[in-house]
Coordinates of C-alpha atoms and ligand atoms in Angstrom, one line a residue:
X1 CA -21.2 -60.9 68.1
X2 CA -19.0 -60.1 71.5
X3 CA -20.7 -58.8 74.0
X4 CA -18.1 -57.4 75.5
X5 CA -14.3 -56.5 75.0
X6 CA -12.9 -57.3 78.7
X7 CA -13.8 -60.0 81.2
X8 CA -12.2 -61.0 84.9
X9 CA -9.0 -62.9 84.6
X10 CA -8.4 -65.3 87.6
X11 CA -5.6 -62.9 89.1
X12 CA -8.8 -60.4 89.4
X13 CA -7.1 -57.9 86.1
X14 CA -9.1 -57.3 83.5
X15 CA -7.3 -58.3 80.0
X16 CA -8.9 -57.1 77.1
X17 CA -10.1 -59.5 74.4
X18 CA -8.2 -58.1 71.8
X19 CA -4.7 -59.8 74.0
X20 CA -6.5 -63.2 74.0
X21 CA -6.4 -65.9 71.4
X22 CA -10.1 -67.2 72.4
X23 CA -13.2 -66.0 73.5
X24 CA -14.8 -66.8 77.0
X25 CA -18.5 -67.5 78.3
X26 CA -18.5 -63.4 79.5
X27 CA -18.0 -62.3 75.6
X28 CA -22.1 -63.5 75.3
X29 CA -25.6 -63.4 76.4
X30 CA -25.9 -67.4 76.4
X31 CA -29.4 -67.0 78.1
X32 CA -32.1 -69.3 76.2
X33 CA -29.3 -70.3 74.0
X34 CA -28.6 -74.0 72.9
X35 CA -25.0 -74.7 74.4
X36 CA -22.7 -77.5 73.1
X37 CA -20.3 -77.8 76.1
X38 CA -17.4 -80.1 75.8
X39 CA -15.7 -81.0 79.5
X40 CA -13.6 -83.6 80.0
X41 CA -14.8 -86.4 83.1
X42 CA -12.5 -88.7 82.1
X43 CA -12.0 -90.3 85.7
X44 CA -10.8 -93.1 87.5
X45 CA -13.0 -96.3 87.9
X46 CA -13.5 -99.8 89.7
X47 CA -13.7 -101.8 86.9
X48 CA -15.2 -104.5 89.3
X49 CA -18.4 -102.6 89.7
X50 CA -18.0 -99.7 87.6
X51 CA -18.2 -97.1 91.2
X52 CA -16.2 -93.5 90.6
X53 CA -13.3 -93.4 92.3
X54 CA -12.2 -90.0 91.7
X55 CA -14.3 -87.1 91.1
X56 CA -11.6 -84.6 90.8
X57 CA -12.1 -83.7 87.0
X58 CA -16.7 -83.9 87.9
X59 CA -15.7 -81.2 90.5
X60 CA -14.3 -78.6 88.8
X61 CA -16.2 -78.8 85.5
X62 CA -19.2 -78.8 87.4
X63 CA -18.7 -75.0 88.1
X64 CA -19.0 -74.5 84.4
X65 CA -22.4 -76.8 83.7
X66 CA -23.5 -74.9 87.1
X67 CA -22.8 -71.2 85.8
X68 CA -24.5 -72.3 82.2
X69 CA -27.2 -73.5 83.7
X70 CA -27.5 -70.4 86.2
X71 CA -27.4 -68.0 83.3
X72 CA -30.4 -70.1 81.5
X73 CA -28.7 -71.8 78.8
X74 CA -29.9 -74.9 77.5
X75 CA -26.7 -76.7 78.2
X76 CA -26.0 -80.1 76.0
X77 CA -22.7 -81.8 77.4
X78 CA -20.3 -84.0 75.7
X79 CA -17.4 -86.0 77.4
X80 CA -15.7 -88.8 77.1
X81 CA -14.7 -91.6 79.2
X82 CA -11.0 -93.8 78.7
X83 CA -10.4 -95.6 74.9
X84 CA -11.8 -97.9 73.3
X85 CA -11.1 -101.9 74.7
X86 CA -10.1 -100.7 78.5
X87 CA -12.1 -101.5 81.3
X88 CA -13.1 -98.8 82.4
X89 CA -14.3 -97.9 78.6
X90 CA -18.2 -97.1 80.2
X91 CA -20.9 -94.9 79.5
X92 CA -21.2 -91.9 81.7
X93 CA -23.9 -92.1 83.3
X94 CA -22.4 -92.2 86.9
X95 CA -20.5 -89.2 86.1
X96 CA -24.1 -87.4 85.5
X97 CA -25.0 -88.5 89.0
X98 CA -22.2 -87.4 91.0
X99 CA -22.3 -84.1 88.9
X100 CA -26.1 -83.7 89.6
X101 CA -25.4 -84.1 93.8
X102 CA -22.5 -81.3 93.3
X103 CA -24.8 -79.0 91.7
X104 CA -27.7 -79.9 92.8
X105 CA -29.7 -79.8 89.8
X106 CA -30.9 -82.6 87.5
X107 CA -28.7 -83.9 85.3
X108 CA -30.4 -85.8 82.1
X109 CA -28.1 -88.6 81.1
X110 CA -29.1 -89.8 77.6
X111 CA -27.7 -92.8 76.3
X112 CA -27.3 -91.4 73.0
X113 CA -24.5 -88.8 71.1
X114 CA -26.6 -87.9 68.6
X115 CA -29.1 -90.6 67.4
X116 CA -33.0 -89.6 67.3
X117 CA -32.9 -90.2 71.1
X118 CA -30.5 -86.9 71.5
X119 CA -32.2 -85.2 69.1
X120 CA -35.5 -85.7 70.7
X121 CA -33.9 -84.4 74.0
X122 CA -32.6 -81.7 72.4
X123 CA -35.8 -80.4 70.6
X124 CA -37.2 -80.9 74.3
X125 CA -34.6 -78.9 76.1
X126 CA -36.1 -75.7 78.6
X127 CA -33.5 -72.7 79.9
X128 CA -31.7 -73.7 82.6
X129 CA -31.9 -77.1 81.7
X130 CA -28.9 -80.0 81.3
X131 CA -28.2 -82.7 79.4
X132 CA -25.6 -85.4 79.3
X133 CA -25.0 -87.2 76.1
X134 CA -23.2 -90.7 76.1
X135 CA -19.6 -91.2 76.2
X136 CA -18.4 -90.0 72.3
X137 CA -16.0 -92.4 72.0
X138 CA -18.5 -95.2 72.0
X139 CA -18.7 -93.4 68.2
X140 CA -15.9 -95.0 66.0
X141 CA -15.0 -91.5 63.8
X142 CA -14.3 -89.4 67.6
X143 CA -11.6 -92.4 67.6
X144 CA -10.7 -92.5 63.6
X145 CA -10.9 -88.8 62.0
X146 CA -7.8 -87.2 65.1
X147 CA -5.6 -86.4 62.5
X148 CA -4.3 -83.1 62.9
X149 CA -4.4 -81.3 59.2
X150 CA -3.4 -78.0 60.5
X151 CA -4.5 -76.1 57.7
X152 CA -7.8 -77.0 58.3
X153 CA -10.0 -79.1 60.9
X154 CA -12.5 -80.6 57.7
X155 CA -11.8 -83.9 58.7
X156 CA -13.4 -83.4 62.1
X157 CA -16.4 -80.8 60.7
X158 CA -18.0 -83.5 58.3
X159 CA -17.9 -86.3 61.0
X160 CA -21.7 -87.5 61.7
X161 CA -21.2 -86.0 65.1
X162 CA -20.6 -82.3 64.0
X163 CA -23.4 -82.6 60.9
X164 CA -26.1 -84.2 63.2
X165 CA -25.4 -81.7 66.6
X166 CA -24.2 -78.3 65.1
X167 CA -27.0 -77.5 63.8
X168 CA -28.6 -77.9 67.1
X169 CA -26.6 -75.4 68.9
X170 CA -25.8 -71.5 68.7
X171 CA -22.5 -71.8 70.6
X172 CA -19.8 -74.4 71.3
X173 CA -17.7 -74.1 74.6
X174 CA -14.9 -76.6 75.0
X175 CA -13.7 -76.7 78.8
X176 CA -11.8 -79.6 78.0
X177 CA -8.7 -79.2 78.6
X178 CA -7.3 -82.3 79.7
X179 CA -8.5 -83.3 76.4
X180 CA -7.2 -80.2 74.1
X181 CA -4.2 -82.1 72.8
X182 CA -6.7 -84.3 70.6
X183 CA -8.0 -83.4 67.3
X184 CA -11.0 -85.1 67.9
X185 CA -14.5 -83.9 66.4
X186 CA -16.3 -83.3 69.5
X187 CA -13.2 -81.0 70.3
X188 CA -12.7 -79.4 67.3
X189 CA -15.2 -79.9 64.9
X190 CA -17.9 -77.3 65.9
X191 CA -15.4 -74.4 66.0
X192 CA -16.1 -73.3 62.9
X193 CA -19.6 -73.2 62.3
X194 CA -19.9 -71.6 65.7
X195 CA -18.5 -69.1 67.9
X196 CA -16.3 -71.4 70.3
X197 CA -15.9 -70.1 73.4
X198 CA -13.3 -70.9 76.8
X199 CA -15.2 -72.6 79.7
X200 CA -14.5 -71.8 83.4
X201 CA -11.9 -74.8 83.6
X202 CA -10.0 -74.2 80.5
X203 CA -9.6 -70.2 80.9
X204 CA -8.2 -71.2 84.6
X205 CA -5.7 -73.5 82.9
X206 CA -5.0 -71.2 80.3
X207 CA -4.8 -68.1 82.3
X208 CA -2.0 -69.8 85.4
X209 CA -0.5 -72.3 83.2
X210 CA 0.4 -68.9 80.4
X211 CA 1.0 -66.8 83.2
X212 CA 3.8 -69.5 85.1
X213 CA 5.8 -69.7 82.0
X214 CA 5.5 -66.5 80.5
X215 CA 4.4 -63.6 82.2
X216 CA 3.8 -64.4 86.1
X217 CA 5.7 -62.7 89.0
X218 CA 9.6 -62.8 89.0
X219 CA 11.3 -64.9 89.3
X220 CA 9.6 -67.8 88.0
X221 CA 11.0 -71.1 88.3
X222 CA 10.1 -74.9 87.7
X223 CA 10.7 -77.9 89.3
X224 CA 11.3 -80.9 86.9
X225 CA 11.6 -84.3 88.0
X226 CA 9.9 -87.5 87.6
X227 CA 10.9 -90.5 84.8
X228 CA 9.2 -88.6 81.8
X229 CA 12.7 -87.3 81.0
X230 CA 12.4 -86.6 77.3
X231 CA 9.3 -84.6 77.7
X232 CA 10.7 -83.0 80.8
X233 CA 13.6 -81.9 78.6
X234 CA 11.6 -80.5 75.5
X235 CA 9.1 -78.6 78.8
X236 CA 12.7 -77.6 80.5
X237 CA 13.8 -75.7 76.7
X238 CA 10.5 -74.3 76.3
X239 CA 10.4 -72.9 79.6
X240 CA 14.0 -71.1 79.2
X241 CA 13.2 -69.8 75.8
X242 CA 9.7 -68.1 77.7
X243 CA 11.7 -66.4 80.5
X244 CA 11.6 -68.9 83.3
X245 CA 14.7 -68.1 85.3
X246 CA 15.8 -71.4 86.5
X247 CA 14.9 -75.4 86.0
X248 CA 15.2 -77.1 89.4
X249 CA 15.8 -81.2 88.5
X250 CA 15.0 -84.2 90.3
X251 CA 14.6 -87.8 89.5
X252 CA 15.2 -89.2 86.2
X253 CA 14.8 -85.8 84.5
X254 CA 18.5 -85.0 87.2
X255 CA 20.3 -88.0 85.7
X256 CA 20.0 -87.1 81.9
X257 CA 21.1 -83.6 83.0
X258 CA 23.8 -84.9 84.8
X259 CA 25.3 -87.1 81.8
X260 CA 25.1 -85.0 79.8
X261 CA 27.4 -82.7 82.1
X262 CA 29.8 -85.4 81.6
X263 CA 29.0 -87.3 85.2
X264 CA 29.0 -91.2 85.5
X265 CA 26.1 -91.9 87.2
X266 CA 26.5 -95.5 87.2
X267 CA 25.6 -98.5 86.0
X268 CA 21.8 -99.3 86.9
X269 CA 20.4 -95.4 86.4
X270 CA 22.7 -95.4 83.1
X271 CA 20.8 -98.6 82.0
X272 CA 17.4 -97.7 83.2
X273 CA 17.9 -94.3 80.8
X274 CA 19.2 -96.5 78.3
X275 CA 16.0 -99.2 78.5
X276 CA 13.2 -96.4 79.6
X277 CA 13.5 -93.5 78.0
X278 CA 13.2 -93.4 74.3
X279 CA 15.9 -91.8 72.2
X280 CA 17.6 -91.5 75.0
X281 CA 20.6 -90.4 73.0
X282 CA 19.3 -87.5 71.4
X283 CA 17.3 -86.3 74.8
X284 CA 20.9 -85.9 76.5
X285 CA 22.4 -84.2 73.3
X286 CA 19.6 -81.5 73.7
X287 CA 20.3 -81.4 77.3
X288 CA 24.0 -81.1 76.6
X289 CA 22.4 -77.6 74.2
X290 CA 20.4 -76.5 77.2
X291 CA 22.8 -76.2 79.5
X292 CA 25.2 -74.4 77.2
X293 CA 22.8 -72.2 75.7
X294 CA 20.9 -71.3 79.0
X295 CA 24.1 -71.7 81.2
X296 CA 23.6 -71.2 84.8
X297 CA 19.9 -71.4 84.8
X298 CA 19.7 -75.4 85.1
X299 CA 20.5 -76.5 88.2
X300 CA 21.8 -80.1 88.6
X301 CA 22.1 -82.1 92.1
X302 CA 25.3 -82.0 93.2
X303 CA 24.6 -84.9 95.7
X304 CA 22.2 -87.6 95.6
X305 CA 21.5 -90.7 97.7
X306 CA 22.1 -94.1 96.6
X307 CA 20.0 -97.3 96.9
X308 CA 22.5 -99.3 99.1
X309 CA 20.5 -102.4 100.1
X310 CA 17.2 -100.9 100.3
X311 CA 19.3 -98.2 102.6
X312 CA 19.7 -94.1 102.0
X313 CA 23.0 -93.6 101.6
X314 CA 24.1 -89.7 100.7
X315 CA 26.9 -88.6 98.4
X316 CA 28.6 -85.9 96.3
X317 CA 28.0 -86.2 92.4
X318 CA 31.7 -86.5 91.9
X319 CA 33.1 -90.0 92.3
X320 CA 29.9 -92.1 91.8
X321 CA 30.0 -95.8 92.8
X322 CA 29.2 -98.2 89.7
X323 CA 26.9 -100.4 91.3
X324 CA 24.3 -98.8 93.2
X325 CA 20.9 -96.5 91.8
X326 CA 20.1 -92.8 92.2
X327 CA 17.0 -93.0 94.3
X328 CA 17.2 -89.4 95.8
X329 CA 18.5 -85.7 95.5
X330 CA 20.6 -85.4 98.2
X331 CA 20.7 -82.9 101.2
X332 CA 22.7 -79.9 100.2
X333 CA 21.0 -80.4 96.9
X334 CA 18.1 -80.3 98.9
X335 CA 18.9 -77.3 100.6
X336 CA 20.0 -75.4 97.8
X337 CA 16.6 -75.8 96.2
X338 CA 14.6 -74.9 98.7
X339 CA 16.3 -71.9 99.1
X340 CA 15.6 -71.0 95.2
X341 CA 12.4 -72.0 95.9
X342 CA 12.1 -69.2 98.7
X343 CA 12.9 -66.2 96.9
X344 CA 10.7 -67.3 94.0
X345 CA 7.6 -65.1 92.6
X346 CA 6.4 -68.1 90.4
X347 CA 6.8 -72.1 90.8
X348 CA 5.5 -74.6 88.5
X349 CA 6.6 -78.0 89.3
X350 CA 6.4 -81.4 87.2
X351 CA 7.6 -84.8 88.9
X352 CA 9.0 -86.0 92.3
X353 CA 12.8 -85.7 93.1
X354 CA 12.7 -89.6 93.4
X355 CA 11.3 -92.8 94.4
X356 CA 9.6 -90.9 97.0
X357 CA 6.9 -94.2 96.9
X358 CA 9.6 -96.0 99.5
X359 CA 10.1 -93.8 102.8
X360 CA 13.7 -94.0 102.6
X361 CA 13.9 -92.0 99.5
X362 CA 10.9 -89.9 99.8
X363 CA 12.6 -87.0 101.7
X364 CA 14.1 -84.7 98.6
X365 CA 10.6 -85.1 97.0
X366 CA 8.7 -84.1 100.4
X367 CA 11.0 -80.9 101.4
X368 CA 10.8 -79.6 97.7
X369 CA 7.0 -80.4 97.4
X370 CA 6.1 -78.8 100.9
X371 CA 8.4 -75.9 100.5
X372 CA 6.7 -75.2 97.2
X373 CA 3.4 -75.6 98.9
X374 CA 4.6 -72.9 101.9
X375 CA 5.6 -70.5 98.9
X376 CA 3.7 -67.1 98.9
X377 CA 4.1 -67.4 95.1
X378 CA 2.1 -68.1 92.3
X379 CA 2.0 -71.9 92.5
X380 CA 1.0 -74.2 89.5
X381 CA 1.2 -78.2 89.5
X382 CA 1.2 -80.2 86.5
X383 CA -1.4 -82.8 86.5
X384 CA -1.4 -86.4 86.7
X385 CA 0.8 -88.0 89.2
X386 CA 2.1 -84.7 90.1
X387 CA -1.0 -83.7 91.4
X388 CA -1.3 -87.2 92.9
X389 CA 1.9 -87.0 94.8
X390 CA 0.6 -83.3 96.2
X391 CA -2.8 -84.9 97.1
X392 CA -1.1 -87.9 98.8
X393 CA 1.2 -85.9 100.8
X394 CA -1.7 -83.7 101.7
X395 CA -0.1 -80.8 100.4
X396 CA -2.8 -79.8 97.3
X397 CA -4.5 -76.5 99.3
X398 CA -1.3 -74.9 99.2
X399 CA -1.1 -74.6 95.7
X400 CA -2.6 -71.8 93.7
X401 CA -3.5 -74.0 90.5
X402 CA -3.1 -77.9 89.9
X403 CA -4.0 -78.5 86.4
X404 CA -6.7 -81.0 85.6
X405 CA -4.3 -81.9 82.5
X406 CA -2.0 -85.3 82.6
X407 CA -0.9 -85.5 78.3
X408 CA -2.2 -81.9 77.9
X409 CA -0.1 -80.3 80.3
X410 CA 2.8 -81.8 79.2
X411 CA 2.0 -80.7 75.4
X412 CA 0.8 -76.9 76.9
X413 CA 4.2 -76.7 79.0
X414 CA 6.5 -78.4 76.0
X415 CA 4.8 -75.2 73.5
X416 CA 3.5 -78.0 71.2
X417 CA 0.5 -76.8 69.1
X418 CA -2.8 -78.0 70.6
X419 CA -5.3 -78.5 68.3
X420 CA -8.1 -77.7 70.5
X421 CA -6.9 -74.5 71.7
X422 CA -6.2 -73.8 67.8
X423 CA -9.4 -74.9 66.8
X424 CA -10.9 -72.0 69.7
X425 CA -8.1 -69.1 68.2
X426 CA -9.3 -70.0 64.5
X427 CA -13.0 -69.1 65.9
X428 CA -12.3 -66.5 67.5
X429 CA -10.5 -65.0 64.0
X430 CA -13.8 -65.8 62.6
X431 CA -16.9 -64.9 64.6
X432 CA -15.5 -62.3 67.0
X433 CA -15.6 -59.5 64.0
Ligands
3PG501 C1 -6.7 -87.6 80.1 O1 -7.2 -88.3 81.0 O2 -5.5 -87.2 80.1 C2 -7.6 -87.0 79.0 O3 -9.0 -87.3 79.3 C3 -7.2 -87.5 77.6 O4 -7.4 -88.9 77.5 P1 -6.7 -89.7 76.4 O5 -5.2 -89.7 76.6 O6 -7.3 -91.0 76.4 O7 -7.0 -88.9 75.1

């Protein structure tokens, strides 16, 4: 049963539970309870000796394992690490070290998901204590029972996984978010034969990520650029239909925008759309919608610069050149945005303005990065190379919240159903009566 109706958003308000689709960690006593807590350490690895080479995703998740363990739960932990036949397809026992030096508590890494050897752990497990079972993709049904049924998550409940480990546990708590756009059984299956509750790292995401499309301070805007353009597109209509005032574009994101406003923009960016960007036809008729339907809230470069020999070379959108690429917004484009970006109350942004891996062209992604960085604004930063571009330019502490989510950003911010976060409302619906 809930503890309690209210808990501490990240802005400091207190929501009541009854306005929220899931439960969090504050709605129960989880002291000398058996936790089954889901994060998602998927990280970067040398494949050459199997080292860490980013702990990004072990950091932040460790404040959940940490809090768990401070409020004497007996906390089980299940992650996984990349897919089946990569490289860096490993067990996770590294991740439990670096994990145990951030927290400074013992970490037990089991290399089991839920063989006798987990279960004996299990049995064994004290308050306070952690344990880290083995990557659960090394078990072939987390790969083969994903289908998303949406009427039901069955599929996922009857895996060996869920019969062998539910029973073992009073309470689920899935702080994967990076992972919440799989229907995978360690990420859905429990929900329903247990309360399933929001860790630290997935009420964050939920709470800016909800909050910079839909109910943040006016007014809110996004940045869009980067070479995903067809999910860019679907993110830009969602956005609009939510309330975001105004779509900034950059990159590839810019050039379907600006076809489908009837510019030429030349040969080689036309036939990088054209061999890049699936159904590139139907992403620029949607475009074309957008910007009739939301008119005046998508804002197109109006100059650009051109790829002239390796050279920056600035010019107006109107009379394009055939031969030469789009590398860059261009600098009264620049300008223009930045200023938007000024009198902003909320930014989220989601790919570069261009190439900005070359020097030459890295100016329209720098200015628009650092002025979003300077903003006194609610800030959010899709994950993935978003957040790597922010990190590399050494701009990350300025911004409020950079998601932890590369695919699952993408699906939050397009308003695709997640089955993970579904899976956590449907529990909710059932336990919290
Ligand atoms: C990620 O790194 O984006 C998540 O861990 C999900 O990984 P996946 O795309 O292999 O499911």
């Amino acid at each position: 049963m809930a503890q309690n109706s209210s808990y501490v958003t990240v802005d400091g308000e207190f929501d009541s539970l009854e306005d929220r689709s899931f439960l969090t960690i504050d709605d129960y006593d989880l002291s000398g309870q058996n936790v089954i807590l889901r994060i998602d350490i998927n990280s970067s690895i040398n494949p050459e000796n199997g080292d860490l080479l980013d702990d990004t995703r072990i950091k932040r998740h460790s404040a959940t394992v940490k809090e768990l363990s401070d409020k004497y739960a007996r906390v089980i932990v299940l992650a996984h690490q990349s897919r089946p036949g990569k490289l860096d397809f490993v067990n996770l026992e590294k991740h439990g070290e670096r994990m145990s030096q951030i927290i400074n508590k013992e970490i037990k890494f089991i290399d089991d998901i839920y063989g006798k050897e987990a279960i004996k752990h299990i049995n064994n497990i004290k308050d306070g204590e952690i344990i880290l079972l083995d990557n659960v993709r090394f078990d072939d049904e987390e790969i083969e029972l994903s289908k998303f049924m949406n009427d039901n998550f069955d599929l996922q409940r009857k895996s060996k996984m869920v019969r062998k480990l539910s029973p073992q546990a009073s309470f689920f708590i899935n702080d994967a978010f990076a992972a919440s756009h799989r229907c995978q059984p360690s990420l859905v299956g429990f929900a329903e034969d247990m309360p399933a509750l929001a860790g630290r790292v997935m009420q964050r995401e939920l709470d800016f990520l909800g909050k910079a499309i839909s109910s943040g301070p006016t007014p809110r805007i996004a940045v869009l650029g980067g070479s995903k353009a067809a999910d860019s597109v679907a993110i830009a209509e969602n956005f609009l239909q939510k309330g975001v005032e105004k779509i900034l574009t950059g990159g590839v994101v810019a050039n379907i925008f600006l076809i489908a406003s009837g510019v030429d923009i030349g040969k080689p960016s036309t036939e990088f759309i054209e061999k890049h960007i699936p159904n590139h036809e139907t992403v620029i008729r949607l475009a074309k919608e957008l910007l009739k339907k939301f008119k005046g809230r998508i804002e197109i470069p109006t100059d650009v610069a051109l790829n002239i020999d390796g050279k920056r070379y600035g010019t107006n959108v109107s009379n394009l050149p055939q031969e030469h690429s789009l590398y860059d917004i261009g600098i009264d484009t620049l300008v223009n945005y930045i200023n938007i970006i000024e009198k902003a109350g909320t930014i989220i942004a989601n790919g570069p303005m261009g190439v900005f891996e070359d020097s030459e062209f890295a100016t329209g992604t720098n200015e628009v990065f650092s002025a979003i960085s300077k903003s006194d604004g609610m800030t959010v930063v899709g994950g993935g190379e978003t957040a790597m571009a922010f990190n590399q330019m050494g701009l990350a502490d300025g911004i409020r919240h950079i998601s932890t989510g590369g695919g699952a950003c993408i699906s939050f911010m397009s308003g695709e159903t997640m089955p993970a976060l579904e899976a956590m409302r449907r529990s909710k619906n059932k336990f919290n009566k």
